[in-house]
Coordinates of C-alpha atoms in Angstrom, one line a residue:
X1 CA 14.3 69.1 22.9
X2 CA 16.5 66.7 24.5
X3 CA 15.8 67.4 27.8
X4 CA 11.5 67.0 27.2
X5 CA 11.7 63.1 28.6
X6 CA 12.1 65.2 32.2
X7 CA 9.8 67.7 31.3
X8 CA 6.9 66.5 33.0
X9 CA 8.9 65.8 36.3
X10 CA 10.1 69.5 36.6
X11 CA 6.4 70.4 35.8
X12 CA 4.9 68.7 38.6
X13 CA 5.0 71.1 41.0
X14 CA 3.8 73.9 38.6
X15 CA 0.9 71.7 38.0
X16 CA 0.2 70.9 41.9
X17 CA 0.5 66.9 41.1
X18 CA 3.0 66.3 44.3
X19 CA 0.1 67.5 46.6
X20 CA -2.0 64.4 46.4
X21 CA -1.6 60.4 46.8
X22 CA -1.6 59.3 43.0
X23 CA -3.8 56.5 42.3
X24 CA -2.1 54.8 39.7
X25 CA 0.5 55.7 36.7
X26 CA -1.0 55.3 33.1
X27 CA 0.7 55.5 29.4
X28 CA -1.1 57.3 26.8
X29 CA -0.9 56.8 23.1
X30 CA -1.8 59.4 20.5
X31 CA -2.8 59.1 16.9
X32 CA -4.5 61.1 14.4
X33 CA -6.0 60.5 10.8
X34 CA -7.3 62.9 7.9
X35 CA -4.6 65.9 8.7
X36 CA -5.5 68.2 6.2
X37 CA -2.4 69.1 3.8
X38 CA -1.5 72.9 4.6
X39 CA 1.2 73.3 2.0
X40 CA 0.0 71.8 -1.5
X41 CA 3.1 70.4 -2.2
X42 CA 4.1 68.3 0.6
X43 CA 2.7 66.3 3.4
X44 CA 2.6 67.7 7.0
X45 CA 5.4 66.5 9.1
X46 CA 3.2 66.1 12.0
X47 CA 3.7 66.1 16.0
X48 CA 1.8 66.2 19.0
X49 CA 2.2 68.0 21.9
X50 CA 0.6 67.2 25.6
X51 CA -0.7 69.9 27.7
X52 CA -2.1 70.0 31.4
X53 CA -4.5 72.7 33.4
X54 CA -3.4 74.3 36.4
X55 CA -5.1 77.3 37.9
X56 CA -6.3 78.6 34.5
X57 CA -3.0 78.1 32.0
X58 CA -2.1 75.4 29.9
X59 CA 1.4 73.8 30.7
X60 CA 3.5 72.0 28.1
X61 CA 4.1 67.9 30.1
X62 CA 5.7 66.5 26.8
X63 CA 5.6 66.0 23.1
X64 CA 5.9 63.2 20.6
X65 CA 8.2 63.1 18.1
X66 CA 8.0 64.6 14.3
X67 CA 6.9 62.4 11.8
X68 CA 7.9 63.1 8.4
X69 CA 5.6 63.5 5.3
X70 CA 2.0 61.9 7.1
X71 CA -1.4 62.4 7.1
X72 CA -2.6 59.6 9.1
X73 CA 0.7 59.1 11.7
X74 CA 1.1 56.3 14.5
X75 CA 3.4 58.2 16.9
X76 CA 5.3 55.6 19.3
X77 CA 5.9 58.0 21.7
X78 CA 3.9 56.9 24.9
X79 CA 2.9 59.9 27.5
X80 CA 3.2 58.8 30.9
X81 CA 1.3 60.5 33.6
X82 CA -0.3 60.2 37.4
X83 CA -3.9 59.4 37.6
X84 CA -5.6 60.7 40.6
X85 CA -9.4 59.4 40.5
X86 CA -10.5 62.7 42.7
X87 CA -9.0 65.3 40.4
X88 CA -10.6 66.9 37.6
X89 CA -7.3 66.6 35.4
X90 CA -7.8 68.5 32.2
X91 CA -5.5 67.5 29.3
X92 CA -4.9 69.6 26.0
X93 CA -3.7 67.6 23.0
X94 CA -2.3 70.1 20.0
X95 CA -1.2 69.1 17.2
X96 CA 1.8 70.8 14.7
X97 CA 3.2 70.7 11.6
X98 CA 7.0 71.2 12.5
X99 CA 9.4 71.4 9.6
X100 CA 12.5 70.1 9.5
X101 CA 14.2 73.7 9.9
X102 CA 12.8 74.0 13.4
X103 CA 13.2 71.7 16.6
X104 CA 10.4 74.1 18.6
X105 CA 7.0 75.2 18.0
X106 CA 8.0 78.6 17.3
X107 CA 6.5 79.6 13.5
X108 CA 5.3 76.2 12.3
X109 CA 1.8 75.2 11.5
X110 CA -0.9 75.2 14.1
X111 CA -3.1 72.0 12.6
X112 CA -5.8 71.5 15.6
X113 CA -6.6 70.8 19.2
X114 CA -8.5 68.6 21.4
X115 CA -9.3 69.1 24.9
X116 CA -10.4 66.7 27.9
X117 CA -10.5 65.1 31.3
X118 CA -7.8 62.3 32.3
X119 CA -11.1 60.7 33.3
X120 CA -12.7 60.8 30.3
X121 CA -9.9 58.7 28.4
X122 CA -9.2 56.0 31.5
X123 CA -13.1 55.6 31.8
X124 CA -13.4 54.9 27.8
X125 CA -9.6 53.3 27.6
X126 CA -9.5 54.9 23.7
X127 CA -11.3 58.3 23.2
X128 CA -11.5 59.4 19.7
X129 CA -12.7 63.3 18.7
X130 CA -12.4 65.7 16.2
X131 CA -9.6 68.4 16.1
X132 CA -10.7 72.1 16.6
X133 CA -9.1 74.8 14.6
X134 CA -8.3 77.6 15.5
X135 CA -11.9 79.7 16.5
X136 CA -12.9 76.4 17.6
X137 CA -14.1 75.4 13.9
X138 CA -14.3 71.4 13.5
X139 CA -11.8 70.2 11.2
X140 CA -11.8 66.8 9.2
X141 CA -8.8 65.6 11.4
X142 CA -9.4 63.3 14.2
X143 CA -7.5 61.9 17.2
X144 CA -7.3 59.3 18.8
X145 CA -5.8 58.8 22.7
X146 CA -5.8 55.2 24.4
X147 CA -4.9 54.7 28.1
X148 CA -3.4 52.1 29.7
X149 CA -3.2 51.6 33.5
X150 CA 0.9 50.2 34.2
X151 CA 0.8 47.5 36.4
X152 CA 3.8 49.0 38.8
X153 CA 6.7 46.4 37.2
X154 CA 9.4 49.5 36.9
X155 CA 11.7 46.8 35.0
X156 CA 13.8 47.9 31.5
X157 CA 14.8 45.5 29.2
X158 CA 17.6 46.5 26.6
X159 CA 16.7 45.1 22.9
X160 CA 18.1 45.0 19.8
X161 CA 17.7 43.7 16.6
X162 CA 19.3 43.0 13.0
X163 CA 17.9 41.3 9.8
X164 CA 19.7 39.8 6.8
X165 CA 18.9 39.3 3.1
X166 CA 15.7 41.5 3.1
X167 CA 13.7 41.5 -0.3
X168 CA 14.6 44.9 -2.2
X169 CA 11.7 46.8 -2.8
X170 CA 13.5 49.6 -4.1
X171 CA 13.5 51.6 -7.9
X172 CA 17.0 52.8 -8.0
X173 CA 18.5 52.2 -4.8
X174 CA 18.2 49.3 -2.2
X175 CA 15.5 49.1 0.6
X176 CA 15.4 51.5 3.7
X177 CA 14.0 49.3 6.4
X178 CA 12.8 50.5 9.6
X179 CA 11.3 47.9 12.4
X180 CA 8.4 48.8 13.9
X181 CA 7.2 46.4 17.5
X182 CA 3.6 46.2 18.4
X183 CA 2.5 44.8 21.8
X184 CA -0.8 42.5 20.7
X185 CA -3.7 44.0 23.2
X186 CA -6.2 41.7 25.1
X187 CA -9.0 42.7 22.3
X188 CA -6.6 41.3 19.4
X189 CA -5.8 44.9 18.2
X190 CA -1.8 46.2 18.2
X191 CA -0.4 48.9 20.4
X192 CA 2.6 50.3 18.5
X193 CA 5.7 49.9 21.2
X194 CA 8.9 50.9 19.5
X195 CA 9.7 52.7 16.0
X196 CA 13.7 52.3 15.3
X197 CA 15.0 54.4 12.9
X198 CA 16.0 53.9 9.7
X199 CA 18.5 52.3 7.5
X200 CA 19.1 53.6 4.7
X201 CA 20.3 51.3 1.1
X202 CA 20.7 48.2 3.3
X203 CA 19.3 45.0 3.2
X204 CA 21.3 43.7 6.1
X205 CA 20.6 46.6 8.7
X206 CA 21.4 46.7 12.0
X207 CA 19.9 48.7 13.9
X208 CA 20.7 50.7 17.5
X209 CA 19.8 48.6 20.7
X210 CA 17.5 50.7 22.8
X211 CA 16.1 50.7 26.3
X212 CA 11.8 49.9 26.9
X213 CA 10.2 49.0 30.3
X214 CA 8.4 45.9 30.7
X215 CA 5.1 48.0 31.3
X216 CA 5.3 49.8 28.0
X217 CA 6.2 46.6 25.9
X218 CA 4.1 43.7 27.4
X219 CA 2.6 45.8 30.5
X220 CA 4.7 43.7 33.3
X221 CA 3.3 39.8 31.1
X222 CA 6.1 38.3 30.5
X223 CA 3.5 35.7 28.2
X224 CA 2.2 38.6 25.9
X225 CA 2.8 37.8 22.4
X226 CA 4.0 41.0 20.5
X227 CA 4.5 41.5 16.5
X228 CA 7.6 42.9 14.8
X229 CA 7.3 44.6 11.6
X230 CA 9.4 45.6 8.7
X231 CA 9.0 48.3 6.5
X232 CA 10.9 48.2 3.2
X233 CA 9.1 51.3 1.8
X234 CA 11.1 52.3 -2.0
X235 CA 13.4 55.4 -1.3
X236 CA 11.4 56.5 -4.5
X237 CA 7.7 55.7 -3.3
X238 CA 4.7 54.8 -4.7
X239 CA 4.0 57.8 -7.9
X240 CA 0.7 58.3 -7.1
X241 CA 1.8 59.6 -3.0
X242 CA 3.3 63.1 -3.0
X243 CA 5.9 62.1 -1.2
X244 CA 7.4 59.9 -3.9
X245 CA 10.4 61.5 -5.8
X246 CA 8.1 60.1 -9.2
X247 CA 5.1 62.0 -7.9
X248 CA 3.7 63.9 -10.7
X249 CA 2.2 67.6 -9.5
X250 CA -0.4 69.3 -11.4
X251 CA 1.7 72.1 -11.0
X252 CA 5.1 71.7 -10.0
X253 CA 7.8 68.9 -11.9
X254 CA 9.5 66.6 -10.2
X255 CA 13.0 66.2 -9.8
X256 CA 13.4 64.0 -12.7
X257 CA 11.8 65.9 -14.6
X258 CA 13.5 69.1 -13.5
X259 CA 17.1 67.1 -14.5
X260 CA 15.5 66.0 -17.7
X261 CA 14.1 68.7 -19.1
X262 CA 17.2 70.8 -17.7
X263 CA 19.7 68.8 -19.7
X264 CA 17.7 67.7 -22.1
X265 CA 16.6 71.1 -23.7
X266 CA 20.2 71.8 -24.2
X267 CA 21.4 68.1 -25.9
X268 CA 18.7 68.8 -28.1
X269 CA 19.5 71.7 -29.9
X270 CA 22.8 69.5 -31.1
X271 CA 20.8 66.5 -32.2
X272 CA 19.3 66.4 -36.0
X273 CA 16.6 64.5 -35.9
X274 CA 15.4 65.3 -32.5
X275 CA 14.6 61.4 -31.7
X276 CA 16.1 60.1 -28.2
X277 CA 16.3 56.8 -27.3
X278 CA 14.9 56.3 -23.7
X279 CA 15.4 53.6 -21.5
X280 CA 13.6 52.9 -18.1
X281 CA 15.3 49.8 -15.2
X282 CA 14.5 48.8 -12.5
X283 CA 10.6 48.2 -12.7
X284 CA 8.1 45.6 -13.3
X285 CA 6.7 45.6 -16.3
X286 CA 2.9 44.6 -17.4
X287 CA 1.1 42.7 -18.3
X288 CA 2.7 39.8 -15.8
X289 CA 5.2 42.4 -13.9
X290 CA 8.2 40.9 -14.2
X291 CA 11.5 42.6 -14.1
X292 CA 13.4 41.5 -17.8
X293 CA 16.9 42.1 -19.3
X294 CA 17.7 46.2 -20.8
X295 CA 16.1 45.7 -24.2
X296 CA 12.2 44.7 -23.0
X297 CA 13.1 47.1 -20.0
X298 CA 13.1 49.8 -22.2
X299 CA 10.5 52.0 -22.4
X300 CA 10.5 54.3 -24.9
X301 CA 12.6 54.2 -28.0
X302 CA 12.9 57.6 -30.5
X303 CA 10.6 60.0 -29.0
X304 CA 10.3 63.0 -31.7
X305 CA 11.6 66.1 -28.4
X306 CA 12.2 66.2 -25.1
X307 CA 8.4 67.5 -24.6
X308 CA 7.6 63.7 -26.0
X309 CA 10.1 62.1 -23.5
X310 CA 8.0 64.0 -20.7
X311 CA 4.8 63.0 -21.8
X312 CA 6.0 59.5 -22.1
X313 CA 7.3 59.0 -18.8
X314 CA 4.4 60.7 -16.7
X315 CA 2.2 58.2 -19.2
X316 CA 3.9 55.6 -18.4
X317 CA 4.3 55.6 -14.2
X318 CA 0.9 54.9 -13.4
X319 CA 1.4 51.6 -15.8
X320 CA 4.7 50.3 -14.3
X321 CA 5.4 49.1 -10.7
X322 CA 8.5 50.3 -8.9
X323 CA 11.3 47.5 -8.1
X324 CA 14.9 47.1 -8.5
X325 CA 17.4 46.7 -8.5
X326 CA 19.5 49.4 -10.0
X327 CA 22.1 47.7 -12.4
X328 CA 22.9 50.8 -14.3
X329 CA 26.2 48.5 -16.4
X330 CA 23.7 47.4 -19.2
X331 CA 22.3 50.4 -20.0
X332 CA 26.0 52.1 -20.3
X333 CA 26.6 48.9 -22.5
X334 CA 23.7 48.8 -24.8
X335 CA 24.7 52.8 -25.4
X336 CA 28.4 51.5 -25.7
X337 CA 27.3 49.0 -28.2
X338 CA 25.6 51.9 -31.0
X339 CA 29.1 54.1 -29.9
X340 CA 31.2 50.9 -31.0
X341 CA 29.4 50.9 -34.1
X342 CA 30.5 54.6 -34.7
X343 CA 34.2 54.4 -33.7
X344 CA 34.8 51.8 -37.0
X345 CA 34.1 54.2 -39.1
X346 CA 36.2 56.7 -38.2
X347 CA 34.4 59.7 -38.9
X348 CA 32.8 62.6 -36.7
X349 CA 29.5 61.8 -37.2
X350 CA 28.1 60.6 -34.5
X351 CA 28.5 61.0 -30.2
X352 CA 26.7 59.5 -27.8
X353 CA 25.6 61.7 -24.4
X354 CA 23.6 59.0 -21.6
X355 CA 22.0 60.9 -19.3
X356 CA 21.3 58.6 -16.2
X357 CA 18.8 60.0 -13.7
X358 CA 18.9 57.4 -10.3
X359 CA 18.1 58.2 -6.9
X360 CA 20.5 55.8 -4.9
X361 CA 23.7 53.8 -4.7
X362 CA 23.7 51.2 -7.7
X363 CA 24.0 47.9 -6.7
X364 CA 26.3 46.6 -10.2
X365 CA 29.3 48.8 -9.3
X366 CA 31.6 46.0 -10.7
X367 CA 30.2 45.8 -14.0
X368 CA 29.4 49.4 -13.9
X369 CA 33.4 50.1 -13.4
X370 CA 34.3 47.7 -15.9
X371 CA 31.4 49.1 -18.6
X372 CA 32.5 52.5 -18.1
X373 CA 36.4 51.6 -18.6
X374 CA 35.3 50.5 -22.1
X375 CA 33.5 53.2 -22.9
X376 CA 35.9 55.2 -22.4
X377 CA 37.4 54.4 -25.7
X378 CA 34.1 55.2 -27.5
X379 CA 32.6 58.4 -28.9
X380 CA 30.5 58.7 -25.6
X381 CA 30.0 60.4 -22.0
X382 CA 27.8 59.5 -19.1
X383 CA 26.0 62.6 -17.1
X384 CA 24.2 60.8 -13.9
X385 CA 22.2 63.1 -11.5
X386 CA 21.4 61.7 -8.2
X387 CA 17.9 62.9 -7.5
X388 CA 17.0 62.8 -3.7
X389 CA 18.8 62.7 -0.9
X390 CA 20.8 59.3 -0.7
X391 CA 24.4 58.5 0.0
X392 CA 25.7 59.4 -3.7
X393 CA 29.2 58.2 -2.3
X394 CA 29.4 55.6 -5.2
X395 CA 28.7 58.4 -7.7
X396 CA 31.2 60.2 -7.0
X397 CA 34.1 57.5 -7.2
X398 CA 32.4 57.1 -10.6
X399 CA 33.3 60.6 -11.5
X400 CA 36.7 60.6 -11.2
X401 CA 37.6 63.5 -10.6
X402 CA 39.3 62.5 -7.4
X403 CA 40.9 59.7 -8.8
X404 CA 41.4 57.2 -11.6
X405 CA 38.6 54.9 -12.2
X406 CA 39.8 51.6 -13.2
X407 CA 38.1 48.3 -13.6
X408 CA 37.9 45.8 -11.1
X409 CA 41.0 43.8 -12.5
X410 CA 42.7 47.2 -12.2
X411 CA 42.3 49.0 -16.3
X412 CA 42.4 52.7 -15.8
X413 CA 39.7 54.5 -17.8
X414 CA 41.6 55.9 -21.1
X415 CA 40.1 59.4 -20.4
X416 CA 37.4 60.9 -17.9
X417 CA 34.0 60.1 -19.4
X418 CA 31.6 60.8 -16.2
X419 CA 30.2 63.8 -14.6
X420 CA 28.1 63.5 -11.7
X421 CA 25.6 66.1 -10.0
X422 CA 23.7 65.7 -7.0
X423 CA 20.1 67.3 -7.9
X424 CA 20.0 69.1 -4.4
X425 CA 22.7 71.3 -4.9
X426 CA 20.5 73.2 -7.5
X427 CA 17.0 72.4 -5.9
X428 CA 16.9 75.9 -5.8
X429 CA 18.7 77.3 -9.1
X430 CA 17.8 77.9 -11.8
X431 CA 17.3 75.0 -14.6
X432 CA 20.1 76.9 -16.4
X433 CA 22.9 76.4 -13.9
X434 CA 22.3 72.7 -13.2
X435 CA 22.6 72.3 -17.3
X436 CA 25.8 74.2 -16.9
X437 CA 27.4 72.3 -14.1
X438 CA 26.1 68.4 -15.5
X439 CA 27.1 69.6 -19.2
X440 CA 30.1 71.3 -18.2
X441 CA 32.9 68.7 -19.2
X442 CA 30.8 67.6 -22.2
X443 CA 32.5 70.1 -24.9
X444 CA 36.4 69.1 -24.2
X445 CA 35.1 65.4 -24.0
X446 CA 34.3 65.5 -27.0
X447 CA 37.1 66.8 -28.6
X448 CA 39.4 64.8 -26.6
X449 CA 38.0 61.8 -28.0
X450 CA 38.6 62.8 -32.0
X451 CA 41.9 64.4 -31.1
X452 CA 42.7 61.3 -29.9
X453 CA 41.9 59.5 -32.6
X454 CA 43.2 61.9 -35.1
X455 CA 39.8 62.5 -36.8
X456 CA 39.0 66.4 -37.8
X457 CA 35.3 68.3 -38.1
X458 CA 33.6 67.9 -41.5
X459 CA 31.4 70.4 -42.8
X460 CA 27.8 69.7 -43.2
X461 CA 28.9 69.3 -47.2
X462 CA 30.8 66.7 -46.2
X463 CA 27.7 64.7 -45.8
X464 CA 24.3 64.1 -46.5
X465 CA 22.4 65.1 -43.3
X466 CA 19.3 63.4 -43.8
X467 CA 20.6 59.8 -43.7
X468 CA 23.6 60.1 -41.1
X469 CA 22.1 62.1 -38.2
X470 CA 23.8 63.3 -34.9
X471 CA 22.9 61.3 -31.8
X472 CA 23.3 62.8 -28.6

């Protein structure tokens, strides 16, 4: 792979291209829309690869590169080739879906083809068709190829750029911005130049400086107005795309729910009444969508099982808009507050188990230290499972397990209260071991905390059941 921007040098001379004057050089730029989803429960991580005709066989010139989880992809690769007006030059365009486990085209997903002249597309300057699959069958897919002829300036210019105080768009985590350039065409419409890559939880991101010629950003005009554009897409998504860690499958849970129903199946069994208190941050709220303190964030209050909890939050997503930030300090106080309530009286009643499901680095870890230093004098524990794959980092300092958390003015936590789990280490266990590894600490936590305090076990005649339930 890292040697394909030579490819199409070293294939010249398979391909007979040295033999004859070449009239001019021109860029291709590739497209496609409506890429049917093979595997039901992701998107195709598309990529396009460029083939040329000599004597017969079909020879590999280059390849764009993979773009993840798309169904209608802009790829800013630009395919750069000889045009020689007296040649019939006859290109190949095939398109893949290449997981992330593979760099070649060796057992991924063959999605379609489209065959034609170098002619056709210079003579048209943007030829669109429909993919064939394979037996030549017409798929729903398009492509679309536009030519440009370069105007001989062989020029590079070196770029970079950096942006500072970007708006988070994010659910749990902060934005992760990519910058996309465009290069505005004579008819008005945008050529897409230059993808960076991207950032990830930063709303000051710098990104790597990289090399373009002048013919592939402006076409040699130094005048030529181009359009740079920033993309602060939610690490969570939009719910209703299948690419969104909230995306709710007909048949298959999603990682929240996995982690929900995992440990919530076993907090259950401990709790009387069966009635959780549910909170939801981090998201605009109807009907004027705006983001409010914990108590009218929350979202659901005493739902009568863990089934209800479910129901409630795949209700509620389509009704909520994703935002930020993730302050995660007054939901560990508001639980703090009910455990406060417990500790005066001085009896083993009730313990409090918050169960924080996030997907990135919080952006309150000062208050967050400082909330979970007091709680760690209260009859509760705190269980967060990253979901996805961000820097956990912050999590893990959280933990403690490495260390002593202390507050920012330097109070050491009076006893370990938080257990972390990243969600991909059990992506594929069962929901039995992640309960097991979250809900490991939970027992000696408990007993730590009423040792401590010098307070023994009742038994259930110690107390009237119906009007002092347990709380997990």
């Amino acid at each position: 792979v890292s040697s394909m921007s030579n490819i199409y040098e070293s294939a010249e001379a398979t391909l007979g291209l040295c033999n004859s004057s070449c009239l001019t050089k021109v860029e291709l730029r590739v497209a496609c829309r409506g890429i049917s989803d093979r595997d039901a429960l992701s998107k195709p991580d598309p990529c396009v690869v460029l083939k040329m005709q000599s004597h017969g066989q079909w020879f590999e010139v280059d390849r764009t590169e993979v773009i993840r989880s798309s169904i209608n992809p802009v790829f800013s690769k630009v395919f750069l080739v000889d045009f020689y007006f007296e040649e019939v030059q006859r290109l190949r365009y095939e398109l893949h879906d290449i997981s992330s486990a593979h760099n070649g085209l060796r057992d991924t997903d063959f999605l379609g083809a489209m065959e034609c002249t170098l002619g056709q597309i210079v003579s048209q300057r943007k030829l669109s068709k429909a993919l064939l699959k394979q037996g030549n069958t017409t798929s729903k897919s398009s492509i679309t190829v536009t030519s440009e002829e370069l105007s001989g300036n062989d020029d590079y210019v070196e770029l970079s750029f950096s942006a500072r105080k970007l708006d988070d768009k994010d659910f749990f985590s902060k934005s992760d911005p990519f910058l996309e350039i465009f290069r505005i065409n004579d008819d008005g419409s945008g050529s897409l130049v230059h993808r960076t890559e991207t950032v990830m939880n930063d709303l000051s991101p710098v990104w790597k400086s990289f090399k373009v010629s002048l013919n592939t950003l402006c076409s040699g005009d130094h005048d030529r107005q181009l359009k740079v554009a920033i993309d602060f897409t939610a690490s969570n998504g939009d719910p209703g795309n299948s690419c969104s860690l909230h995306y709710i499958h007909p048949y298959q849970p999603n990682e929240y729910l996995k982690a929900l129903v995992a440990v919530g199946e076993i907090c259950q069994d401990y709790d009387s009444d069966k009635m959780f208190p549910v909170f939801g941050f981090g998201a605009q709220i109807p009907p004027d969508f705006k983001v409010r303190d914990i108590q009218s964030k929350r979202i659901w209050r005493c739902l009568g099982s863990i089934q209800g909890v479910v129901e409630a939050y795949q209700a509620c997503l389509p009704k909520i808009q994703l935002y930020g930030p993730t302050n995660i300090a007054p939901i560990i106080q508001k639980v703090a507050s009910s455990a406060s309530e417990e500790m005066h009286t001085m009896e083993a009643m009730e313990y409090f188990i918050l169960l924080i499901l996030t997907d990135g680095v919080i952006t309150d870890m000062a208050d967050t230290r400082e909330a979970i230093v007091h709680a760690s004098h209260l009859p509760m524990s705190v269980i967060i499972v990253g979901v996805g794959n961000a820097d956990f980092s912050d999590m893990q300092m959280l933990d403690g397990d490495d260390g002593i958390l202390r507050s920012p003015k330097g109070e050491p936590v009076l006893r370990d209260i938080v257990q972390f789990v990243p969600f991909k280490d059990f992506k594929h266990a069962s929901p039995a071991a992640l309960a097991k590894s979250v809900l490991a600490e939970v027992p000696n936590q408990v007993v730590d905390y009423y040792n401590a305090k010098g307070i023994h076990p009742k038994c259930l005649s110690d107390y009237d059941e119906s009007t002092r339930p347990f709380s997990p």
